[in-house]
Amino acid sequence: MADTAAQPTKRKRERDAEEETGPGSEEKEAGVGNGTATLDRLPFSGFRVHKVLRESARDKIIFLHGKVNEASGDGDGEDAVVILEKTPFQVEQVSQLLRGSPDLQLQFCNDIYSTYHLFPPRQLSDVKTTVVYPATEKHLQKYLRQDLRLIRETGDNYRNVTLPHLESQSLSIQWVYNILEKKAEANRIVFENPDSLNGFVLIPDLKWNQQQLDDLYLIAICHRRGIKSLRDLTPEHLPLLRNILREGQEAILQRYQVAGDRLRVYLHYLPSYYHLHVHFTALGFEAPGSGVERAHLLAEVIENLECDPKHYQERTLTFALRTEDPLLQLLQAAQGR
């Protein structure tokens, strides 16, 4: 088993959708790169904002749909999604903001209280920028803010409605295979169990800049192909799931000195991509998608399979879908709603 050093690197990656799914290691472009070079330019020329897909003042993030390469004569140009996110403060560097004579602009002063705009130096003012290019209509819909609805999916609903719908979709997960085959991001792997059936790689999620532990976020991606989601799990997969839970916690303890009882370890259902993966987040971090309608604790998944081999084939599962999601309409029709 290899324990390879992980280094931060800039690159484009699709992000996990919406409030339930913020930016992260959930989806990614199909291009191949080893993660060793820092890109200093965008993969297109020009960017004209066509539409603001979504923004959040609380999370300090904005999702932009833009037209690019318009000057190249390619008709109306191509579509791209750019996600801009303010990065968290780093405790060890925050004092630099107030040293000497900081660049300040007074907003108001009243008795002992005053408010300023502070303009930080360049090295402390970075904006995390994620690029999805070229972007398809599916990507644009994915990042567009929409209302949500809860739906309860029975085992029969999954087999007769959800699974056929998923198989008709075409979002690539080539980026997952690139990681597993060391064609991309090999230097970011924190831990690997190379067993083809019961092994996995552990890699930092892009929601986490690796500069502080408060929002620690890693993803375990299994080597074994063909396991789409929670619905596919049977007792046959227990050795894999136990390895991920035990070895993932041990690797995080060794690398980051964060013990297992300070971690939230869970699977998403529905997941944002259909290759089995497990989320490891700091317990105090309210990670996107960690709510009760989407997150399933891995320890409880293991226990459920030990008690009932067909638990996830038969159990009714509740999750949220966007109002415009075709799957919501299909499931509602199947349930006579």
mmCIF file of C-alpha atoms in Angstrom:
data_model
loop_
_atom_site.group_PDB
_atom_site.id
_atom_site.type_symbol
_atom_site.label_atom_id
_atom_site.label_comp_id
_atom_site.label_asym_id
_atom_site.label_seq_id
_atom_site.Cartn_x
_atom_site.Cartn_y
_atom_site.Cartn_z
ATOM 1 C CA MET A 1 0.000 0.000 0.000
ATOM 2 C CA ALA A 2 1.316 3.399 -0.895
ATOM 3 C CA ASP A 3 1.105 6.597 1.102
ATOM 4 C CA THR A 4 1.864 9.339 -1.390
ATOM 5 C CA ALA A 5 2.280 13.000 -0.409
ATOM 6 C CA ALA A 6 -0.541 15.307 -1.377
ATOM 7 C CA GLN A 7 0.181 18.812 -2.648
ATOM 8 C CA PRO A 8 -2.358 21.538 -3.470
ATOM 9 C CA THR A 9 -2.756 22.137 -7.182
ATOM 10 C CA LYS A 10 -4.886 24.414 -9.342
ATOM 11 C CA ARG A 11 -6.991 22.936 -12.071
ATOM 12 C CA LYS A 12 -10.495 22.944 -13.398
ATOM 13 C CA ARG A 13 -13.064 20.553 -12.093
ATOM 14 C CA GLU A 14 -16.790 20.265 -12.236
ATOM 15 C CA ARG A 15 -18.404 20.751 -8.914
ATOM 16 C CA ASP A 16 -20.934 18.884 -6.926
ATOM 17 C CA ALA A 17 -24.327 20.444 -7.578
ATOM 18 C CA GLU A 18 -26.111 23.081 -5.487
ATOM 19 C CA GLU A 19 -26.726 23.687 -1.799
ATOM 20 C CA GLU A 20 -26.712 19.941 -1.268
ATOM 21 C CA THR A 21 -23.526 19.813 -3.274
ATOM 22 C CA GLY A 22 -21.077 22.632 -3.266
ATOM 23 C CA PRO A 23 -17.859 22.821 -5.197
ATOM 24 C CA GLY A 24 -15.781 19.780 -4.871
ATOM 25 C CA SER A 25 -14.293 16.555 -5.989
ATOM 26 C CA GLU A 26 -17.560 15.194 -7.123
ATOM 27 C CA GLU A 27 -17.144 15.727 -10.830
ATOM 28 C CA LYS A 28 -14.353 16.784 -13.067
ATOM 29 C CA GLU A 29 -13.369 17.449 -16.637
ATOM 30 C CA ALA A 30 -12.254 14.525 -18.771
ATOM 31 C CA GLY A 31 -8.845 16.010 -19.619
ATOM 32 C CA VAL A 32 -5.745 14.278 -18.320
ATOM 33 C CA GLY A 33 -3.027 15.935 -16.264
ATOM 34 C CA ASN A 34 -0.670 14.754 -13.581
ATOM 35 C CA GLY A 35 -1.299 17.679 -11.292
ATOM 36 C CA THR A 36 2.355 18.678 -11.161
ATOM 37 C CA ALA A 37 2.073 21.961 -13.067
ATOM 38 C CA THR A 38 0.283 25.104 -11.953
ATOM 39 C CA LEU A 39 -1.742 26.579 -14.797
ATOM 40 C CA ASP A 40 -1.375 30.343 -15.081
ATOM 41 C CA ARG A 41 -3.976 30.962 -17.759
ATOM 42 C CA LEU A 42 -7.523 29.921 -18.502
ATOM 43 C CA PRO A 43 -8.151 27.213 -21.128
ATOM 44 C CA PHE A 44 -10.028 29.631 -23.410
ATOM 45 C CA SER A 45 -9.800 33.188 -24.688
ATOM 46 C CA GLY A 46 -12.120 35.889 -23.425
ATOM 47 C CA PHE A 47 -15.038 35.452 -21.043
ATOM 48 C CA ARG A 48 -18.308 37.311 -21.456
ATOM 49 C CA VAL A 49 -20.776 36.799 -18.624
ATOM 50 C CA HIS A 50 -23.960 35.464 -20.158
ATOM 51 C CA LYS A 51 -25.830 34.656 -16.951
ATOM 52 C CA VAL A 52 -25.340 34.365 -13.206
ATOM 53 C CA LEU A 53 -26.442 30.806 -12.530
ATOM 54 C CA ARG A 54 -26.309 31.027 -8.762
ATOM 55 C CA GLU A 55 -24.715 33.034 -5.991
ATOM 56 C CA SER A 56 -24.521 32.862 -2.225
ATOM 57 C CA ALA A 57 -23.542 35.776 0.002
ATOM 58 C CA ARG A 58 -23.290 33.374 2.942
ATOM 59 C CA ASP A 59 -20.897 30.998 1.207
ATOM 60 C CA LYS A 60 -19.176 33.815 -0.742
ATOM 61 C CA ILE A 61 -19.459 31.952 -4.034
ATOM 62 C CA ILE A 62 -20.839 32.744 -7.477
ATOM 63 C CA PHE A 63 -21.502 30.488 -10.487
ATOM 64 C CA LEU A 64 -21.207 32.172 -13.887
ATOM 65 C CA HIS A 65 -22.274 30.991 -17.332
ATOM 66 C CA GLY A 66 -20.032 32.654 -19.879
ATOM 67 C CA LYS A 67 -19.423 32.756 -23.607
ATOM 68 C CA VAL A 68 -15.808 32.216 -24.611
ATOM 69 C CA ASN A 69 -13.678 32.116 -27.772
ATOM 70 C CA GLU A 70 -16.054 34.518 -29.498
ATOM 71 C CA ALA A 71 -13.162 36.356 -31.158
ATOM 72 C CA SER A 72 -12.024 33.146 -32.853
ATOM 73 C CA GLY A 73 -14.941 33.316 -35.286
ATOM 74 C CA ASP A 74 -16.589 30.205 -33.876
ATOM 75 C CA GLY A 75 -20.143 31.440 -34.319
ATOM 76 C CA ASP A 76 -21.585 32.556 -30.993
ATOM 77 C CA GLY A 77 -18.600 31.186 -29.122
ATOM 78 C CA GLU A 78 -18.559 28.273 -26.694
ATOM 79 C CA ASP A 79 -20.127 27.811 -23.267
ATOM 80 C CA ALA A 80 -18.131 27.699 -20.050
ATOM 81 C CA VAL A 81 -18.983 27.718 -16.361
ATOM 82 C CA VAL A 82 -16.680 29.598 -13.996
ATOM 83 C CA ILE A 83 -17.116 29.284 -10.236
ATOM 84 C CA LEU A 84 -15.522 31.956 -8.056
ATOM 85 C CA GLU A 85 -15.195 31.328 -4.334
ATOM 86 C CA LYS A 86 -13.526 33.343 -1.564
ATOM 87 C CA THR A 87 -11.042 31.163 0.281
ATOM 88 C CA PRO A 88 -11.079 30.725 4.096
ATOM 89 C CA PHE A 89 -8.728 32.674 6.341
ATOM 90 C CA GLN A 90 -5.529 30.915 7.337
ATOM 91 C CA VAL A 91 -4.912 31.483 11.036
ATOM 92 C CA GLU A 92 -1.133 31.527 10.741
ATOM 93 C CA GLN A 93 -1.268 34.261 8.086
ATOM 94 C CA VAL A 94 -4.146 36.433 9.256
ATOM 95 C CA SER A 95 -1.910 38.688 11.359
ATOM 96 C CA GLN A 96 -0.231 39.860 8.132
ATOM 97 C CA LEU A 97 -3.443 41.657 7.231
ATOM 98 C CA LEU A 98 -2.996 44.141 10.081
ATOM 99 C CA ARG A 99 0.764 44.627 10.144
ATOM 100 C CA GLY A 100 2.315 47.987 9.437
ATOM 101 C CA SER A 101 -0.077 50.336 7.674
ATOM 102 C CA PRO A 102 -2.814 48.181 6.126
ATOM 103 C CA ASP A 103 -4.752 49.558 3.149
ATOM 104 C CA LEU A 104 -8.036 50.589 4.776
ATOM 105 C CA GLN A 105 -11.147 52.521 3.823
ATOM 106 C CA LEU A 106 -13.326 53.725 6.706
ATOM 107 C CA GLN A 107 -17.030 52.896 6.361
ATOM 108 C CA PHE A 108 -18.330 54.322 9.641
ATOM 109 C CA CYS A 109 -17.249 55.105 13.176
ATOM 110 C CA ASN A 110 -19.505 55.294 16.251
ATOM 111 C CA ASP A 111 -18.050 55.466 19.751
ATOM 112 C CA ILE A 112 -15.830 52.392 20.209
ATOM 113 C CA TYR A 113 -17.093 50.713 17.011
ATOM 114 C CA SER A 114 -15.713 51.252 13.517
ATOM 115 C CA THR A 115 -15.993 49.353 10.241
ATOM 116 C CA TYR A 116 -13.513 49.393 7.374
ATOM 117 C CA HIS A 117 -12.947 47.884 3.985
ATOM 118 C CA LEU A 118 -9.519 46.239 4.154
ATOM 119 C CA PHE A 119 -7.662 45.566 0.925
ATOM 120 C CA PRO A 120 -5.302 42.631 1.510
ATOM 121 C CA PRO A 121 -1.965 42.084 -0.201
ATOM 122 C CA ARG A 122 -1.977 39.890 -3.300
ATOM 123 C CA GLN A 123 -0.750 36.742 -1.533
ATOM 124 C CA LEU A 124 -3.705 36.899 0.878
ATOM 125 C CA SER A 125 -6.463 37.777 -1.579
ATOM 126 C CA ASP A 126 -6.722 34.717 -3.811
ATOM 127 C CA VAL A 127 -10.088 33.617 -5.188
ATOM 128 C CA LYS A 128 -10.544 29.915 -5.837
ATOM 129 C CA THR A 129 -11.574 29.582 -9.476
ATOM 130 C CA THR A 130 -13.063 26.412 -10.943
ATOM 131 C CA VAL A 131 -13.625 26.065 -14.683
ATOM 132 C CA VAL A 132 -15.943 23.700 -16.542
ATOM 133 C CA TYR A 133 -15.062 23.959 -20.226
ATOM 134 C CA PRO A 134 -16.537 23.166 -22.617
ATOM 135 C CA ALA A 135 -19.826 23.178 -20.700
ATOM 136 C CA THR A 136 -22.912 21.353 -21.932
ATOM 137 C CA GLU A 137 -26.565 22.142 -21.274
ATOM 138 C CA LYS A 138 -26.499 19.526 -18.517
ATOM 139 C CA HIS A 139 -23.737 21.437 -16.752
ATOM 140 C CA LEU A 140 -25.646 24.705 -17.049
ATOM 141 C CA GLN A 141 -28.761 23.128 -15.562
ATOM 142 C CA LYS A 142 -26.723 21.458 -12.849
ATOM 143 C CA TYR A 143 -25.357 24.741 -11.508
ATOM 144 C CA LEU A 144 -28.562 26.748 -11.975
ATOM 145 C CA ARG A 145 -30.389 27.502 -8.748
ATOM 146 C CA GLN A 146 -33.714 25.677 -8.597
ATOM 147 C CA ASP A 147 -36.278 24.799 -5.958
ATOM 148 C CA LEU A 148 -36.010 21.358 -4.407
ATOM 149 C CA ARG A 149 -38.556 18.634 -3.695
ATOM 150 C CA LEU A 150 -38.262 15.544 -1.497
ATOM 151 C CA ILE A 151 -39.073 12.219 -3.127
ATOM 152 C CA ARG A 152 -39.238 8.725 -1.619
ATOM 153 C CA GLU A 153 -37.841 6.066 -3.921
ATOM 154 C CA THR A 154 -38.812 2.424 -3.373
ATOM 155 C CA GLY A 155 -36.655 -0.467 -4.514
ATOM 156 C CA ASP A 156 -39.007 -1.017 -7.453
ATOM 157 C CA ASN A 157 -38.831 2.691 -8.311
ATOM 158 C CA TYR A 158 -35.061 2.418 -8.478
ATOM 159 C CA ARG A 159 -35.051 -0.648 -10.730
ATOM 160 C CA ASN A 160 -37.858 0.500 -13.038
ATOM 161 C CA VAL A 161 -37.393 4.274 -13.146
ATOM 162 C CA THR A 162 -34.176 5.636 -11.638
ATOM 163 C CA LEU A 163 -31.709 3.083 -13.009
ATOM 164 C CA PRO A 164 -32.989 3.209 -16.620
ATOM 165 C CA HIS A 165 -32.929 7.017 -16.440
ATOM 166 C CA LEU A 166 -29.366 7.059 -15.139
ATOM 167 C CA GLU A 167 -28.213 4.648 -17.823
ATOM 168 C CA SER A 168 -29.628 6.998 -20.470
ATOM 169 C CA GLN A 169 -27.458 9.879 -19.235
ATOM 170 C CA SER A 170 -24.014 10.584 -20.648
ATOM 171 C CA LEU A 171 -21.992 12.557 -18.067
ATOM 172 C CA SER A 172 -18.459 11.178 -18.205
ATOM 173 C CA ILE A 173 -16.616 9.844 -15.166
ATOM 174 C CA GLN A 174 -13.356 9.463 -17.072
ATOM 175 C CA TRP A 175 -11.768 11.791 -14.490
ATOM 176 C CA VAL A 176 -12.372 9.080 -11.854
ATOM 177 C CA TYR A 177 -10.543 6.494 -13.929
ATOM 178 C CA ASN A 178 -7.721 8.979 -14.560
ATOM 179 C CA ILE A 179 -7.185 9.234 -10.787
ATOM 180 C CA LEU A 180 -7.384 5.478 -10.233
ATOM 181 C CA GLU A 181 -4.948 4.811 -13.099
ATOM 182 C CA LYS A 182 -2.536 7.578 -11.933
ATOM 183 C CA LYS A 183 -3.022 9.498 -15.172
ATOM 184 C CA ALA A 184 -4.063 12.545 -13.154
ATOM 185 C CA GLU A 185 -3.521 13.839 -9.618
ATOM 186 C CA ALA A 186 -1.176 11.012 -8.621
ATOM 187 C CA ASN A 187 0.800 13.381 -6.404
ATOM 188 C CA ARG A 188 -2.358 14.330 -4.477
ATOM 189 C CA ILE A 189 -3.149 10.809 -3.287
ATOM 190 C CA VAL A 190 -2.981 10.712 0.512
ATOM 191 C CA PHE A 191 -3.335 6.925 0.802
ATOM 192 C CA GLU A 192 -3.951 3.927 -1.427
ATOM 193 C CA ASN A 193 -4.964 0.330 -0.926
ATOM 194 C CA PRO A 194 -4.204 -1.027 -4.427
ATOM 195 C CA ASP A 195 -6.341 -4.184 -4.183
ATOM 196 C CA SER A 196 -8.526 -4.308 -7.313
ATOM 197 C CA LEU A 197 -11.603 -5.592 -5.458
ATOM 198 C CA ASN A 198 -11.357 -4.183 -1.946
ATOM 199 C CA GLY A 199 -8.971 -1.263 -2.374
ATOM 200 C CA PHE A 200 -9.365 2.476 -2.861
ATOM 201 C CA VAL A 201 -7.531 5.769 -3.140
ATOM 202 C CA LEU A 202 -7.972 8.614 -0.657
ATOM 203 C CA ILE A 203 -7.633 12.100 -2.097
ATOM 204 C CA PRO A 204 -8.440 15.632 -0.865
ATOM 205 C CA ASP A 205 -11.686 17.055 -2.189
ATOM 206 C CA LEU A 206 -11.395 20.385 -3.961
ATOM 207 C CA LYS A 207 -13.807 21.927 -1.479
ATOM 208 C CA TRP A 208 -10.827 21.824 0.887
ATOM 209 C CA ASN A 209 -7.768 24.001 0.250
ATOM 210 C CA GLN A 210 -5.714 21.911 2.715
ATOM 211 C CA GLN A 211 -4.633 25.015 4.610
ATOM 212 C CA GLN A 212 -6.681 24.349 7.782
ATOM 213 C CA LEU A 213 -8.396 21.369 9.389
ATOM 214 C CA ASP A 214 -11.744 22.996 10.241
ATOM 215 C CA ASP A 215 -13.137 22.141 6.805
ATOM 216 C CA LEU A 216 -11.140 18.962 6.185
ATOM 217 C CA TYR A 217 -12.655 17.050 3.274
ATOM 218 C CA LEU A 218 -11.337 13.932 1.540
ATOM 219 C CA ILE A 219 -12.872 11.397 -0.827
ATOM 220 C CA ALA A 220 -12.224 7.648 -0.937
ATOM 221 C CA ILE A 221 -12.728 6.286 -4.472
ATOM 222 C CA CYS A 222 -12.912 2.506 -4.803
ATOM 223 C CA HIS A 223 -10.802 0.709 -7.408
ATOM 224 C CA ARG A 224 -13.554 -1.740 -8.218
ATOM 225 C CA ARG A 225 -15.724 -0.652 -11.130
ATOM 226 C CA GLY A 226 -19.402 -1.341 -11.608
ATOM 227 C CA ILE A 227 -20.624 -0.259 -8.155
ATOM 228 C CA LYS A 228 -22.767 2.740 -9.018
ATOM 229 C CA SER A 229 -24.211 3.732 -5.669
ATOM 230 C CA LEU A 230 -25.647 2.693 -2.321
ATOM 231 C CA ARG A 231 -28.330 0.708 -4.184
ATOM 232 C CA ASP A 232 -25.734 -1.746 -5.534
ATOM 233 C CA LEU A 233 -24.233 -2.635 -2.164
ATOM 234 C CA THR A 234 -24.554 -6.187 -0.837
ATOM 235 C CA PRO A 235 -22.628 -8.228 1.780
ATOM 236 C CA GLU A 236 -20.143 -9.005 -1.020
ATOM 237 C CA HIS A 237 -18.908 -5.416 -0.657
ATOM 238 C CA LEU A 238 -18.444 -5.489 3.126
ATOM 239 C CA PRO A 239 -14.654 -6.079 2.973
ATOM 240 C CA LEU A 240 -14.316 -3.026 0.718
ATOM 241 C CA LEU A 241 -16.491 -0.840 2.938
ATOM 242 C CA ARG A 242 -14.691 -1.940 6.114
ATOM 243 C CA ASN A 243 -11.332 -1.204 4.494
ATOM 244 C CA ILE A 244 -12.454 2.277 3.497
ATOM 245 C CA LEU A 245 -13.741 3.060 6.992
ATOM 246 C CA ARG A 246 -10.802 1.654 8.941
ATOM 247 C CA GLU A 247 -7.903 2.463 6.627
ATOM 248 C CA GLY A 248 -9.300 5.850 5.652
ATOM 249 C CA GLN A 249 -9.559 6.910 9.298
ATOM 250 C CA GLU A 250 -6.081 5.572 10.044
ATOM 251 C CA ALA A 251 -4.571 7.428 7.074
ATOM 252 C CA ILE A 252 -6.229 10.707 8.098
ATOM 253 C CA LEU A 253 -5.016 10.276 11.678
ATOM 254 C CA GLN A 254 -1.464 9.657 10.481
ATOM 255 C CA ARG A 255 -1.418 12.514 7.964
ATOM 256 C CA TYR A 256 -3.528 15.185 9.678
ATOM 257 C CA GLN A 257 -3.693 14.043 13.327
ATOM 258 C CA VAL A 258 -7.510 14.004 13.186
ATOM 259 C CA ALA A 259 -8.993 10.999 14.999
ATOM 260 C CA GLY A 260 -11.890 8.927 13.693
ATOM 261 C CA ASP A 261 -14.343 10.263 16.283
ATOM 262 C CA ARG A 262 -13.786 13.749 14.816
ATOM 263 C CA LEU A 263 -14.741 12.648 11.311
ATOM 264 C CA ARG A 264 -18.055 12.305 9.505
ATOM 265 C CA VAL A 265 -17.739 9.370 7.074
ATOM 266 C CA TYR A 266 -20.650 8.911 4.712
ATOM 267 C CA LEU A 267 -22.027 8.164 1.248
ATOM 268 C CA HIS A 268 -24.403 10.321 -0.770
ATOM 269 C CA TYR A 269 -27.658 9.081 -2.208
ATOM 270 C CA LEU A 270 -28.293 10.155 -4.828
ATOM 271 C CA PRO A 271 -24.587 10.619 -5.559
ATOM 272 C CA SER A 272 -23.431 13.238 -8.031
ATOM 273 C CA TYR A 273 -21.438 10.664 -10.030
ATOM 274 C CA TYR A 274 -21.996 6.941 -10.301
ATOM 275 C CA HIS A 275 -18.798 5.282 -9.162
ATOM 276 C CA LEU A 276 -18.765 4.294 -5.493
ATOM 277 C CA HIS A 277 -17.019 6.865 -3.316
ATOM 278 C CA VAL A 278 -17.089 7.814 0.364
ATOM 279 C CA HIS A 279 -16.812 11.273 1.940
ATOM 280 C CA PHE A 280 -14.562 12.027 4.942
ATOM 281 C CA THR A 281 -15.215 15.461 6.481
ATOM 282 C CA ALA A 282 -14.385 17.211 9.734
ATOM 283 C CA LEU A 283 -17.233 16.592 12.145
ATOM 284 C CA GLY A 284 -17.706 20.285 12.866
ATOM 285 C CA PHE A 285 -17.806 21.234 9.187
ATOM 286 C CA GLU A 286 -21.277 21.581 7.692
ATOM 287 C CA ALA A 287 -20.252 20.207 4.322
ATOM 288 C CA PRO A 288 -22.631 20.514 1.365
ATOM 289 C CA GLY A 289 -24.653 17.313 1.077
ATOM 290 C CA SER A 290 -24.198 16.252 4.711
ATOM 291 C CA GLY A 291 -27.893 16.664 5.584
ATOM 292 C CA VAL A 292 -30.154 13.798 6.603
ATOM 293 C CA GLU A 293 -31.885 13.685 3.209
ATOM 294 C CA ARG A 294 -28.664 12.806 1.400
ATOM 295 C CA ALA A 295 -25.893 11.509 3.689
ATOM 296 C CA HIS A 296 -25.718 7.881 4.898
ATOM 297 C CA LEU A 297 -23.075 7.165 7.546
ATOM 298 C CA LEU A 298 -20.716 4.423 6.376
ATOM 299 C CA ALA A 299 -20.686 2.654 9.754
ATOM 300 C CA GLU A 300 -24.481 2.351 9.595
ATOM 301 C CA VAL A 301 -24.378 1.216 5.961
ATOM 302 C CA ILE A 302 -22.051 -1.606 7.028
ATOM 303 C CA GLU A 303 -24.318 -2.562 9.920
ATOM 304 C CA ASN A 304 -27.423 -2.516 7.716
ATOM 305 C CA LEU A 305 -25.782 -4.912 5.249
ATOM 306 C CA GLU A 306 -24.694 -7.204 8.079
ATOM 307 C CA CYS A 307 -28.301 -7.368 9.303
ATOM 308 C CA ASP A 308 -30.067 -7.586 5.926
ATOM 309 C CA PRO A 309 -28.229 -8.575 2.717
ATOM 310 C CA LYS A 310 -30.899 -6.920 0.538
ATOM 311 C CA HIS A 311 -31.303 -3.794 2.640
ATOM 312 C CA TYR A 312 -30.345 -1.302 -0.074
ATOM 313 C CA GLN A 313 -32.090 -3.184 -2.864
ATOM 314 C CA GLU A 314 -35.431 -3.065 -1.046
ATOM 315 C CA ARG A 315 -35.384 -0.106 1.330
ATOM 316 C CA THR A 316 -37.277 3.083 0.467
ATOM 317 C CA LEU A 317 -34.773 5.961 0.314
ATOM 318 C CA THR A 318 -35.594 9.654 0.580
ATOM 319 C CA PHE A 319 -33.643 12.340 -1.274
ATOM 320 C CA ALA A 320 -34.068 15.799 -2.763
ATOM 321 C CA LEU A 321 -34.301 16.607 -6.476
ATOM 322 C CA ARG A 322 -34.583 19.889 -8.310
ATOM 323 C CA THR A 323 -38.036 20.737 -9.572
ATOM 324 C CA GLU A 324 -36.875 20.694 -13.188
ATOM 325 C CA ASP A 325 -35.014 17.396 -12.883
ATOM 326 C CA PRO A 326 -36.544 14.865 -15.317
ATOM 327 C CA LEU A 327 -35.988 12.133 -12.734
ATOM 328 C CA LEU A 328 -38.316 13.888 -10.285
ATOM 329 C CA GLN A 329 -41.046 14.002 -12.902
ATOM 330 C CA LEU A 330 -40.502 10.337 -13.804
ATOM 331 C CA LEU A 331 -40.667 9.204 -10.170
ATOM 332 C CA GLN A 332 -43.750 11.322 -9.457
ATOM 333 C CA ALA A 333 -45.482 9.846 -12.504
ATOM 334 C CA ALA A 334 -44.593 6.309 -11.398
ATOM 335 C CA GLN A 335 -46.056 7.049 -7.972
ATOM 336 C CA GLY A 336 -49.238 8.550 -9.446
ATOM 337 C CA ARG A 337 -48.526 12.068 -8.189
#
